[in-house]
């Protein structure tokens, strides 16, 4: 083994793919129990490793030399075996976090920052925030002086960084604070990257506060580690190329738009072209209830249908790498507009109103497409990141979507 990631439980990790895309080398996942660490480090059968939960502090004692940065932070996430066999430890989470901040549009200079969690990532983040000129950096811990009971004593904070695993897939509905109470908030950073928009991020975004997830940090820290492993230099363009590839792969492409605008047809072709599974929210509802949306609306009304739809969307929004075609009114409940974005690139498919099919679509028939559109247009606008016209050829529409999302 030359390169890899040492941790206790690694599950699915994007690191092997990130390192392959960066440097073209193999990168293994190394799961060890605490009592196996002595043997692993005395064998030293690696050229370079990253270290993750829970060994970032434990690994310090195996390093013969530490970088100045790792010493200041108090933990390592990268260890390189030098030509003489000695181990050099560094912390590239620091560099990854600085890169993330510099690409997020979030200002930390002169700002009061609140960092949730006191583990390895929090240590690197706090050191970086001070170096970037934050006026104050407070950590919040379940057991510390600043905790989640008295956290609202700090509602003047300008920037919040979540450096805990709370909110990570599959427990995406969890969060440690209510961001809405921080009226002076100008930025929210969540080191989590699955889902792409955590609950904290969605709360911030609803108040138009800029937010960023941890994927850029993950790729950038990998590039900094790779430089230590191989001597390769990586430019911002290299990091962005890998970031985009992983982001595209992780997220779903989710289609919204008026009934009859072509979501199913475009979705099928998109799924075929990208070799991804197609999920149709209406088909999912039919599978769950044994009834079509039209039948549910007719028998129990639109409100009951929307309740069932939100329940289905809550599960579908946790998926990764799918094509999702949604019912036309899915944007109506406020809760849904957050769920749509949670792990998806949301594409609003537009079509000339007179060309919209209304057969088998009860709301289009009862209310009329023009009236329906008048009410829904701002909601589509609020939900969509990409707006694509589907008045022409379906193949062209699919190509436009792929091009817009950035592959
Ligand atoms: P860690 O060393 O295990 O520390 C996590 C900290 O979070 C703990 O020290 C704890 O602080 C707090 N915490 C844990 N469980 C909690 C819970 N149920 N409720 C409230 N607080 C809890 O892990 P880490 O390496 O710092 O990583 C933390 C998070 O950052 C993880 O989600 C990890 O995936 C992410 N991360 C991302 C990147 C990236 O590149 N994007 C890099 C590193 C880490 P207290 O005990 O003080 O409350």
Coordinates of C-alpha atoms and ligand atoms in Angstrom, one line a residue, residues 53 56 93 117-122 140-143 148 163-166 168 176 191-193 214-215 217-218 221, ligand 1:
X53 CA -11.9 10.2 13.1
X56 CA -6.1 12.8 14.5
X93 CA -7.5 20.6 7.1
X117 CA -17.7 21.1 18.1
X118 CA -14.2 20.8 19.7
X119 CA -12.7 17.8 17.7
X120 CA -9.9 17.6 15.2
X121 CA -11.6 19.7 12.5
X122 CA -12.7 22.4 15.0
X140 CA -19.3 25.5 21.5
X141 CA -19.2 22.0 23.1
X142 CA -21.8 19.7 24.6
X143 CA -19.8 19.8 27.8
X148 CA -25.9 24.3 23.4
X163 CA -17.5 21.2 12.9
X164 CA -19.6 18.4 14.3
X165 CA -21.2 15.4 12.5
X166 CA -24.7 16.5 13.4
X168 CA -24.9 14.4 8.2
X176 CA -27.7 21.8 16.9
X191 CA -18.0 21.0 7.1
X192 CA -20.5 18.3 6.2
X193 CA -20.8 17.7 2.4
X214 CA -17.4 21.2 3.2
X215 CA -16.8 19.6 -0.2
X217 CA -12.4 21.8 1.9
X218 CA -12.3 18.1 1.4
X221 CA -7.1 19.3 1.9
Ligands
LIG1 P1 -14.2 14.6 15.8 O1 -12.8 14.8 16.1 O2 -14.8 13.3 16.2 O3 -15.0 15.8 16.5 C1 -16.3 16.0 16.4 C2 -16.8 17.0 17.5 O4 -18.2 17.2 17.3 C3 -16.6 16.3 18.9 O5 -15.5 16.7 19.4 C4 -17.9 16.9 19.6 O6 -17.5 18.1 20.3 C5 -18.9 17.2 18.5 N1 -19.9 16.2 18.5 C6 -19.8 14.9 18.1 N2 -21.0 14.3 18.2 C7 -21.9 15.3 18.6 C8 -23.3 15.3 18.9 N3 -24.1 14.2 18.7 N4 -23.9 16.4 19.2 C9 -23.1 17.6 19.4 N5 -21.8 17.6 19.1 C10 -21.2 16.5 18.7 O7 -14.5 14.8 14.3 P2 -13.8 15.9 13.3 O8 -12.7 15.3 12.6 O9 -13.6 17.1 14.1 O10 -15.0 16.1 12.3 C11 -16.2 16.8 12.6 C12 -17.0 16.9 11.4 O11 -16.4 17.6 10.4 C13 -17.4 15.6 10.7 O12 -18.7 15.6 10.2 C14 -16.4 15.4 9.6 O13 -16.9 14.7 8.5 C15 -16.3 16.9 9.2 N6 -15.0 17.2 8.5 C16 -15.0 17.6 7.2 C17 -13.9 17.9 6.6 C18 -13.9 18.4 5.2 O14 -12.8 18.4 4.6 N7 -15.0 18.8 4.7 C19 -12.6 17.7 7.3 C20 -12.6 17.3 8.6 C21 -13.8 17.0 9.2 P3 -18.0 18.2 21.8 O15 -17.7 16.9 22.5 O16 -17.1 19.3 22.3 O17 -19.4 18.6 21.9

